[in-house]
Amino acid sequence: MRKPSAIGRVLLSEDVIAGRVRELAEQISADYSGAKELVMIGVLKGAFVFLADLARALTVPHRVDFIALSSYNKGAVATGAVRLIMDTRTSVAGSHVLIVEDIVDTGHTLEYLQRTFEARNPASLRSCVLLSKPDRRQVAVPVEYLGFEIPDLWVVGYGLDYADRFRTLPYIGALKREVYE
Ligand code: PRP
């Protein structure tokens, strides 16, 4: 497919993403090799592509559930308020839980998720995040499995959107500044 005109530079190609997802899956599979079951919690919408690829590359038993969140006032001024739109279907008490996110930006969403799941008495709780923008962080959050650190650009593709568009691009590209400024 031709690159949409709104996209400038391709930051991470399909091949580069696939290679890193494979590495993360190997590391997670090794770390949870003794665990009876791993519960992967995908954070909608952004994480659906990453979760699909990551989960299918795992060699340990796992199940998949989802949670949907939305943050208020995204963009230049993030307030940090997070709204729960849809909760998981199943209980995670006593299970090894892995939160799967597409990106950690200010950190407020992941902090909310970690607080929420910690209160549900999982056997363990870790986070796997594809992208991190360290320059944007407002709250420190632990990320046990990280794909890539990226600069502070508006990125789309591989699950990430601009006004709900570009989520199914196979690569991660930077949106041209004139599109969102
Ligand atoms: C994005 C992303 C993370 C969150 C990270 O979600 O998927 O959940 O923002 O930002 P933070 O670290 O500043 O909290 P968004 O609210 O854009 O929703 P979406 O996943 O449905 O696109």
JSON list of C-alpha atoms in Angstrom, two decimals, residues 6-175:
[
{"chain": "A", "resi": 6, "resn": "ALA", "atom": "CA", "xyz": [-0.10, 12.62, 6.09]},
{"chain": "A", "resi": 7, "resn": "ILE", "atom": "CA", "xyz": [2.81, 10.38, 7.08]},
{"chain": "A", "resi": 8, "resn": "GLY", "atom": "CA", "xyz": [6.36, 11.76, 6.96]},
{"chain": "A", "resi": 9, "resn": "ARG", "atom": "CA", "xyz": [9.18, 9.52, 8.11]},
{"chain": "A", "resi": 10, "resn": "VAL", "atom": "CA", "xyz": [8.79, 5.79, 8.77]},
{"chain": "A", "resi": 11, "resn": "LEU", "atom": "CA", "xyz": [10.30, 5.33, 12.23]},
{"chain": "A", "resi": 12, "resn": "LEU", "atom": "CA", "xyz": [9.95, 1.58, 12.55]},
{"chain": "A", "resi": 13, "resn": "SER", "atom": "CA", "xyz": [9.47, -0.67, 9.54]},
{"chain": "A", "resi": 14, "resn": "GLU", "atom": "CA", "xyz": [7.32, -3.79, 9.53]},
{"chain": "A", "resi": 15, "resn": "ASP", "atom": "CA", "xyz": [10.46, -5.99, 9.66]},
{"chain": "A", "resi": 16, "resn": "VAL", "atom": "CA", "xyz": [12.04, -4.08, 12.55]},
{"chain": "A", "resi": 17, "resn": "ILE", "atom": "CA", "xyz": [8.79, -4.30, 14.56]},
{"chain": "A", "resi": 18, "resn": "ALA", "atom": "CA", "xyz": [8.39, -8.01, 13.80]},
{"chain": "A", "resi": 19, "resn": "GLY", "atom": "CA", "xyz": [11.96, -8.72, 14.93]},
{"chain": "A", "resi": 20, "resn": "ARG", "atom": "CA", "xyz": [11.52, -6.89, 18.22]},
{"chain": "A", "resi": 21, "resn": "VAL", "atom": "CA", "xyz": [8.12, -8.48, 18.90]},
{"chain": "A", "resi": 22, "resn": "ARG", "atom": "CA", "xyz": [9.75, -11.90, 18.40]},
{"chain": "A", "resi": 23, "resn": "GLU", "atom": "CA", "xyz": [12.50, -11.00, 20.88]},
{"chain": "A", "resi": 24, "resn": "LEU", "atom": "CA", "xyz": [9.97, -9.77, 23.46]},
{"chain": "A", "resi": 25, "resn": "ALA", "atom": "CA", "xyz": [7.92, -12.95, 23.02]},
{"chain": "A", "resi": 26, "resn": "GLU", "atom": "CA", "xyz": [11.02, -15.09, 23.57]},
{"chain": "A", "resi": 27, "resn": "GLN", "atom": "CA", "xyz": [11.95, -13.19, 26.71]},
{"chain": "A", "resi": 28, "resn": "ILE", "atom": "CA", "xyz": [8.40, -13.36, 28.10]},
{"chain": "A", "resi": 29, "resn": "SER", "atom": "CA", "xyz": [8.11, -17.05, 27.25]},
{"chain": "A", "resi": 30, "resn": "ALA", "atom": "CA", "xyz": [11.37, -17.75, 29.08]},
{"chain": "A", "resi": 31, "resn": "ASP", "atom": "CA", "xyz": [10.38, -15.68, 32.13]},
{"chain": "A", "resi": 32, "resn": "TYR", "atom": "CA", "xyz": [6.97, -17.34, 32.47]},
{"chain": "A", "resi": 33, "resn": "SER", "atom": "CA", "xyz": [8.06, -20.87, 31.57]},
{"chain": "A", "resi": 34, "resn": "GLY", "atom": "CA", "xyz": [7.16, -22.13, 35.04]},
{"chain": "A", "resi": 35, "resn": "ALA", "atom": "CA", "xyz": [3.87, -20.26, 35.32]},
{"chain": "A", "resi": 36, "resn": "LYS", "atom": "CA", "xyz": [0.62, -22.19, 35.00]},
{"chain": "A", "resi": 37, "resn": "GLU", "atom": "CA", "xyz": [-1.07, -19.47, 33.02]},
{"chain": "A", "resi": 38, "resn": "LEU", "atom": "CA", "xyz": [-0.35, -15.97, 31.88]},
{"chain": "A", "resi": 39, "resn": "VAL", "atom": "CA", "xyz": [-3.19, -13.48, 31.42]},
{"chain": "A", "resi": 40, "resn": "MET", "atom": "CA", "xyz": [-2.43, -10.82, 28.84]},
{"chain": "A", "resi": 41, "resn": "ILE", "atom": "CA", "xyz": [-4.52, -7.68, 29.23]},
{"chain": "A", "resi": 42, "resn": "GLY", "atom": "CA", "xyz": [-4.65, -5.67, 26.01]},
{"chain": "A", "resi": 43, "resn": "VAL", "atom": "CA", "xyz": [-5.46, -1.98, 26.42]},
{"chain": "A", "resi": 44, "resn": "LEU", "atom": "CA", "xyz": [-7.91, -0.86, 23.73]},
{"chain": "A", "resi": 45, "resn": "LYS", "atom": "CA", "xyz": [-7.79, 0.42, 21.28]},
{"chain": "A", "resi": 46, "resn": "GLY", "atom": "CA", "xyz": [-4.13, 1.02, 20.57]},
{"chain": "A", "resi": 47, "resn": "ALA", "atom": "CA", "xyz": [-2.72, -2.34, 21.72]},
{"chain": "A", "resi": 48, "resn": "PHE", "atom": "CA", "xyz": [-4.82, -4.67, 19.56]},
{"chain": "A", "resi": 49, "resn": "VAL", "atom": "CA", "xyz": [-2.26, -5.17, 16.77]},
{"chain": "A", "resi": 50, "resn": "PHE", "atom": "CA", "xyz": [0.76, -5.53, 19.09]},
{"chain": "A", "resi": 51, "resn": "LEU", "atom": "CA", "xyz": [-1.14, -7.91, 21.37]},
{"chain": "A", "resi": 52, "resn": "ALA", "atom": "CA", "xyz": [-2.22, -10.10, 18.43]},
{"chain": "A", "resi": 53, "resn": "ASP", "atom": "CA", "xyz": [1.36, -10.51, 17.19]},
{"chain": "A", "resi": 54, "resn": "LEU", "atom": "CA", "xyz": [2.93, -10.84, 20.65]},
{"chain": "A", "resi": 55, "resn": "ALA", "atom": "CA", "xyz": [0.41, -13.40, 21.91]},
{"chain": "A", "resi": 56, "resn": "ARG", "atom": "CA", "xyz": [0.78, -15.58, 18.82]},
{"chain": "A", "resi": 57, "resn": "ALA", "atom": "CA", "xyz": [4.56, -15.66, 19.22]},
{"chain": "A", "resi": 58, "resn": "LEU", "atom": "CA", "xyz": [4.45, -16.85, 22.85]},
{"chain": "A", "resi": 59, "resn": "THR", "atom": "CA", "xyz": [5.31, -20.44, 23.62]},
{"chain": "A", "resi": 60, "resn": "VAL", "atom": "CA", "xyz": [3.78, -20.48, 27.14]},
{"chain": "A", "resi": 61, "resn": "PRO", "atom": "CA", "xyz": [0.09, -21.04, 27.97]},
{"chain": "A", "resi": 62, "resn": "HIS", "atom": "CA", "xyz": [-1.79, -17.77, 28.03]},
{"chain": "A", "resi": 63, "resn": "ARG", "atom": "CA", "xyz": [-5.19, -16.22, 27.72]},
{"chain": "A", "resi": 64, "resn": "VAL", "atom": "CA", "xyz": [-6.18, -12.83, 26.42]},
{"chain": "A", "resi": 65, "resn": "ASP", "atom": "CA", "xyz": [-8.54, -10.25, 27.87]},
{"chain": "A", "resi": 66, "resn": "PHE", "atom": "CA", "xyz": [-9.09, -6.57, 27.19]},
{"chain": "A", "resi": 67, "resn": "ILE", "atom": "CA", "xyz": [-9.71, -3.32, 28.97]},
{"chain": "A", "resi": 68, "resn": "ALA", "atom": "CA", "xyz": [-10.71, -0.06, 27.30]},
{"chain": "A", "resi": 69, "resn": "LEU", "atom": "CA", "xyz": [-9.61, 3.30, 28.63]},
{"chain": "A", "resi": 70, "resn": "SER", "atom": "CA", "xyz": [-9.63, 6.83, 27.47]},
{"chain": "A", "resi": 71, "resn": "SER", "atom": "CA", "xyz": [-7.65, 9.79, 28.74]},
{"chain": "A", "resi": 72, "resn": "TYR", "atom": "CA", "xyz": [-9.11, 13.26, 29.02]},
{"chain": "A", "resi": 73, "resn": "ASN", "atom": "CA", "xyz": [-7.49, 16.21, 27.24]},
{"chain": "A", "resi": 74, "resn": "LYS", "atom": "CA", "xyz": [-4.92, 14.25, 25.27]},
{"chain": "A", "resi": 75, "resn": "GLY", "atom": "CA", "xyz": [-2.35, 16.29, 23.42]},
{"chain": "A", "resi": 76, "resn": "ALA", "atom": "CA", "xyz": [-0.15, 19.12, 24.56]},
{"chain": "A", "resi": 77, "resn": "VAL", "atom": "CA", "xyz": [-1.69, 19.36, 28.02]},
{"chain": "A", "resi": 78, "resn": "ALA", "atom": "CA", "xyz": [-2.42, 16.00, 29.56]},
{"chain": "A", "resi": 79, "resn": "THR", "atom": "CA", "xyz": [-4.37, 16.17, 32.81]},
{"chain": "A", "resi": 80, "resn": "GLY", "atom": "CA", "xyz": [-3.66, 12.61, 33.76]},
{"chain": "A", "resi": 81, "resn": "ALA", "atom": "CA", "xyz": [-7.32, 11.76, 34.31]},
{"chain": "A", "resi": 82, "resn": "VAL", "atom": "CA", "xyz": [-8.14, 8.31, 32.94]},
{"chain": "A", "resi": 83, "resn": "ARG", "atom": "CA", "xyz": [-11.65, 7.00, 32.26]},
{"chain": "A", "resi": 84, "resn": "LEU", "atom": "CA", "xyz": [-12.55, 3.30, 32.32]},
{"chain": "A", "resi": 85, "resn": "ILE", "atom": "CA", "xyz": [-14.78, 2.50, 29.35]},
{"chain": "A", "resi": 86, "resn": "MET", "atom": "CA", "xyz": [-14.82, -1.31, 29.47]},
{"chain": "A", "resi": 87, "resn": "ASP", "atom": "CA", "xyz": [-13.41, -3.62, 32.11]},
{"chain": "A", "resi": 88, "resn": "THR", "atom": "CA", "xyz": [-11.98, -7.12, 31.62]},
{"chain": "A", "resi": 89, "resn": "ARG", "atom": "CA", "xyz": [-14.45, -10.00, 31.35]},
{"chain": "A", "resi": 90, "resn": "THR", "atom": "CA", "xyz": [-12.59, -12.35, 33.63]},
{"chain": "A", "resi": 91, "resn": "SER", "atom": "CA", "xyz": [-11.09, -12.19, 37.09]},
{"chain": "A", "resi": 92, "resn": "VAL", "atom": "CA", "xyz": [-7.32, -11.94, 37.38]},
{"chain": "A", "resi": 93, "resn": "ALA", "atom": "CA", "xyz": [-7.06, -12.83, 41.07]},
{"chain": "A", "resi": 94, "resn": "GLY", "atom": "CA", "xyz": [-4.27, -15.36, 41.56]},
{"chain": "A", "resi": 95, "resn": "SER", "atom": "CA", "xyz": [-3.13, -15.12, 37.92]},
{"chain": "A", "resi": 96, "resn": "HIS", "atom": "CA", "xyz": [0.10, -13.85, 36.42]},
{"chain": "A", "resi": 97, "resn": "VAL", "atom": "CA", "xyz": [-0.96, -10.65, 34.70]},
{"chain": "A", "resi": 98, "resn": "LEU", "atom": "CA", "xyz": [0.85, -8.92, 31.85]},
{"chain": "A", "resi": 99, "resn": "ILE", "atom": "CA", "xyz": [-0.50, -5.52, 30.80]},
{"chain": "A", "resi": 100, "resn": "VAL", "atom": "CA", "xyz": [0.06, -4.99, 27.07]},
{"chain": "A", "resi": 101, "resn": "GLU", "atom": "CA", "xyz": [0.16, -1.39, 25.85]},
{"chain": "A", "resi": 102, "resn": "ASP", "atom": "CA", "xyz": [1.11, 0.23, 22.57]},
{"chain": "A", "resi": 103, "resn": "ILE", "atom": "CA", "xyz": [2.73, 3.32, 24.07]},
{"chain": "A", "resi": 104, "resn": "VAL", "atom": "CA", "xyz": [3.66, 5.01, 27.33]},
{"chain": "A", "resi": 105, "resn": "ASP", "atom": "CA", "xyz": [3.65, 8.77, 27.01]},
{"chain": "A", "resi": 106, "resn": "THR", "atom": "CA", "xyz": [2.99, 10.77, 30.20]},
{"chain": "A", "resi": 107, "resn": "GLY", "atom": "CA", "xyz": [2.68, 7.48, 32.12]},
{"chain": "A", "resi": 108, "resn": "HIS", "atom": "CA", "xyz": [-0.73, 8.28, 33.63]},
{"chain": "A", "resi": 109, "resn": "THR", "atom": "CA", "xyz": [-2.57, 5.48, 31.81]},
{"chain": "A", "resi": 110, "resn": "LEU", "atom": "CA", "xyz": [-0.07, 2.80, 32.80]},
{"chain": "A", "resi": 111, "resn": "GLU", "atom": "CA", "xyz": [0.07, 4.09, 36.36]},
{"chain": "A", "resi": 112, "resn": "TYR", "atom": "CA", "xyz": [-3.74, 3.83, 36.53]},
{"chain": "A", "resi": 113, "resn": "LEU", "atom": "CA", "xyz": [-3.64, 0.30, 35.10]},
{"chain": "A", "resi": 114, "resn": "GLN", "atom": "CA", "xyz": [-0.94, -0.88, 37.47]},
{"chain": "A", "resi": 115, "resn": "ARG", "atom": "CA", "xyz": [-2.82, 0.53, 40.45]},
{"chain": "A", "resi": 116, "resn": "THR", "atom": "CA", "xyz": [-6.09, -1.00, 39.26]},
{"chain": "A", "resi": 117, "resn": "PHE", "atom": "CA", "xyz": [-4.71, -4.51, 38.68]},
{"chain": "A", "resi": 118, "resn": "GLU", "atom": "CA", "xyz": [-2.50, -4.52, 41.77]},
{"chain": "A", "resi": 119, "resn": "ALA", "atom": "CA", "xyz": [-5.70, -4.08, 43.81]},
{"chain": "A", "resi": 120, "resn": "ARG", "atom": "CA", "xyz": [-7.15, -7.25, 42.24]},
{"chain": "A", "resi": 121, "resn": "ASN", "atom": "CA", "xyz": [-4.60, -9.56, 43.88]},
{"chain": "A", "resi": 122, "resn": "PRO", "atom": "CA", "xyz": [-2.81, -11.07, 40.89]},
{"chain": "A", "resi": 123, "resn": "ALA", "atom": "CA", "xyz": [-0.06, -13.65, 41.47]},
{"chain": "A", "resi": 124, "resn": "SER", "atom": "CA", "xyz": [2.25, -11.19, 39.69]},
{"chain": "A", "resi": 125, "resn": "LEU", "atom": "CA", "xyz": [1.91, -8.03, 37.62]},
{"chain": "A", "resi": 126, "resn": "ARG", "atom": "CA", "xyz": [4.20, -6.76, 34.84]},
{"chain": "A", "resi": 127, "resn": "SER", "atom": "CA", "xyz": [3.86, -4.51, 31.82]},
{"chain": "A", "resi": 128, "resn": "CYS", "atom": "CA", "xyz": [4.89, -4.97, 28.20]},
{"chain": "A", "resi": 129, "resn": "VAL", "atom": "CA", "xyz": [4.88, -1.77, 26.14]},
{"chain": "A", "resi": 130, "resn": "LEU", "atom": "CA", "xyz": [5.89, -1.44, 22.50]},
{"chain": "A", "resi": 131, "resn": "LEU", "atom": "CA", "xyz": [6.86, 2.25, 22.52]},
{"chain": "A", "resi": 132, "resn": "SER", "atom": "CA", "xyz": [8.03, 4.75, 25.11]},
{"chain": "A", "resi": 133, "resn": "LYS", "atom": "CA", "xyz": [8.47, 8.50, 24.80]},
{"chain": "A", "resi": 134, "resn": "PRO", "atom": "CA", "xyz": [10.77, 9.22, 27.76]},
{"chain": "A", "resi": 135, "resn": "ASP", "atom": "CA", "xyz": [10.79, 12.98, 27.09]},
{"chain": "A", "resi": 136, "resn": "ARG", "atom": "CA", "xyz": [7.05, 13.16, 27.82]},
{"chain": "A", "resi": 137, "resn": "ARG", "atom": "CA", "xyz": [6.97, 11.27, 31.11]},
{"chain": "A", "resi": 138, "resn": "GLN", "atom": "CA", "xyz": [5.15, 12.93, 34.04]},
{"chain": "A", "resi": 139, "resn": "VAL", "atom": "CA", "xyz": [4.93, 9.93, 36.36]},
{"chain": "A", "resi": 140, "resn": "ALA", "atom": "CA", "xyz": [7.53, 7.20, 36.74]},
{"chain": "A", "resi": 141, "resn": "VAL", "atom": "CA", "xyz": [6.11, 3.79, 35.87]},
{"chain": "A", "resi": 142, "resn": "PRO", "atom": "CA", "xyz": [7.94, 0.46, 35.76]},
{"chain": "A", "resi": 143, "resn": "VAL", "atom": "CA", "xyz": [7.98, -1.24, 32.32]},
{"chain": "A", "resi": 144, "resn": "GLU", "atom": "CA", "xyz": [9.47, -4.71, 32.46]},
{"chain": "A", "resi": 145, "resn": "TYR", "atom": "CA", "xyz": [9.31, -5.37, 28.71]},
{"chain": "A", "resi": 146, "resn": "LEU", "atom": "CA", "xyz": [9.86, -2.44, 26.33]},
{"chain": "A", "resi": 147, "resn": "GLY", "atom": "CA", "xyz": [10.05, -2.53, 22.54]},
{"chain": "A", "resi": 148, "resn": "PHE", "atom": "CA", "xyz": [11.52, 0.83, 21.57]},
{"chain": "A", "resi": 149, "resn": "GLU", "atom": "CA", "xyz": [12.23, 4.30, 22.92]},
{"chain": "A", "resi": 150, "resn": "ILE", "atom": "CA", "xyz": [11.15, 6.97, 20.45]},
{"chain": "A", "resi": 151, "resn": "PRO", "atom": "CA", "xyz": [11.41, 10.78, 20.21]},
{"chain": "A", "resi": 152, "resn": "ASP", "atom": "CA", "xyz": [8.45, 13.05, 20.97]},
{"chain": "A", "resi": 153, "resn": "LEU", "atom": "CA", "xyz": [6.68, 12.80, 17.61]},
{"chain": "A", "resi": 154, "resn": "TRP", "atom": "CA", "xyz": [3.04, 11.94, 16.86]},
{"chain": "A", "resi": 155, "resn": "VAL", "atom": "CA", "xyz": [3.33, 8.35, 15.70]},
{"chain": "A", "resi": 156, "resn": "VAL", "atom": "CA", "xyz": [0.71, 6.26, 13.94]},
{"chain": "A", "resi": 157, "resn": "GLY", "atom": "CA", "xyz": [0.37, 2.75, 12.59]},
{"chain": "A", "resi": 158, "resn": "TYR", "atom": "CA", "xyz": [0.58, -0.74, 14.13]},
{"chain": "A", "resi": 159, "resn": "GLY", "atom": "CA", "xyz": [-2.42, 0.13, 16.35]},
{"chain": "A", "resi": 160, "resn": "LEU", "atom": "CA", "xyz": [-1.64, 3.82, 16.95]},
{"chain": "A", "resi": 161, "resn": "ASP", "atom": "CA", "xyz": [-3.96, 6.44, 15.54]},
{"chain": "A", "resi": 162, "resn": "TYR", "atom": "CA", "xyz": [-4.61, 10.02, 14.67]},
{"chain": "A", "resi": 163, "resn": "ALA", "atom": "CA", "xyz": [-8.37, 10.69, 15.10]},
{"chain": "A", "resi": 164, "resn": "ASP", "atom": "CA", "xyz": [-8.88, 6.91, 14.80]},
{"chain": "A", "resi": 165, "resn": "ARG", "atom": "CA", "xyz": [-7.10, 6.74, 11.44]},
{"chain": "A", "resi": 166, "resn": "PHE", "atom": "CA", "xyz": [-3.95, 4.89, 10.38]},
{"chain": "A", "resi": 167, "resn": "ARG", "atom": "CA", "xyz": [-4.24, 2.13, 13.03]},
{"chain": "A", "resi": 168, "resn": "THR", "atom": "CA", "xyz": [-3.79, -0.67, 10.51]},
{"chain": "A", "resi": 169, "resn": "LEU", "atom": "CA", "xyz": [-0.67, 0.60, 8.77]},
{"chain": "A", "resi": 170, "resn": "PRO", "atom": "CA", "xyz": [1.90, -2.22, 9.10]},
{"chain": "A", "resi": 171, "resn": "TYR", "atom": "CA", "xyz": [4.73, 0.16, 10.10]},
{"chain": "A", "resi": 172, "resn": "ILE", "atom": "CA", "xyz": [5.06, 3.02, 12.62]},
{"chain": "A", "resi": 173, "resn": "GLY", "atom": "CA", "xyz": [5.42, 6.42, 11.02]},
{"chain": "A", "resi": 174, "resn": "ALA", "atom": "CA", "xyz": [5.55, 10.02, 12.18]},
{"chain": "A", "resi": 175, "resn": "LEU", "atom": "CA", "xyz": [2.58, 12.19, 11.30]}
]
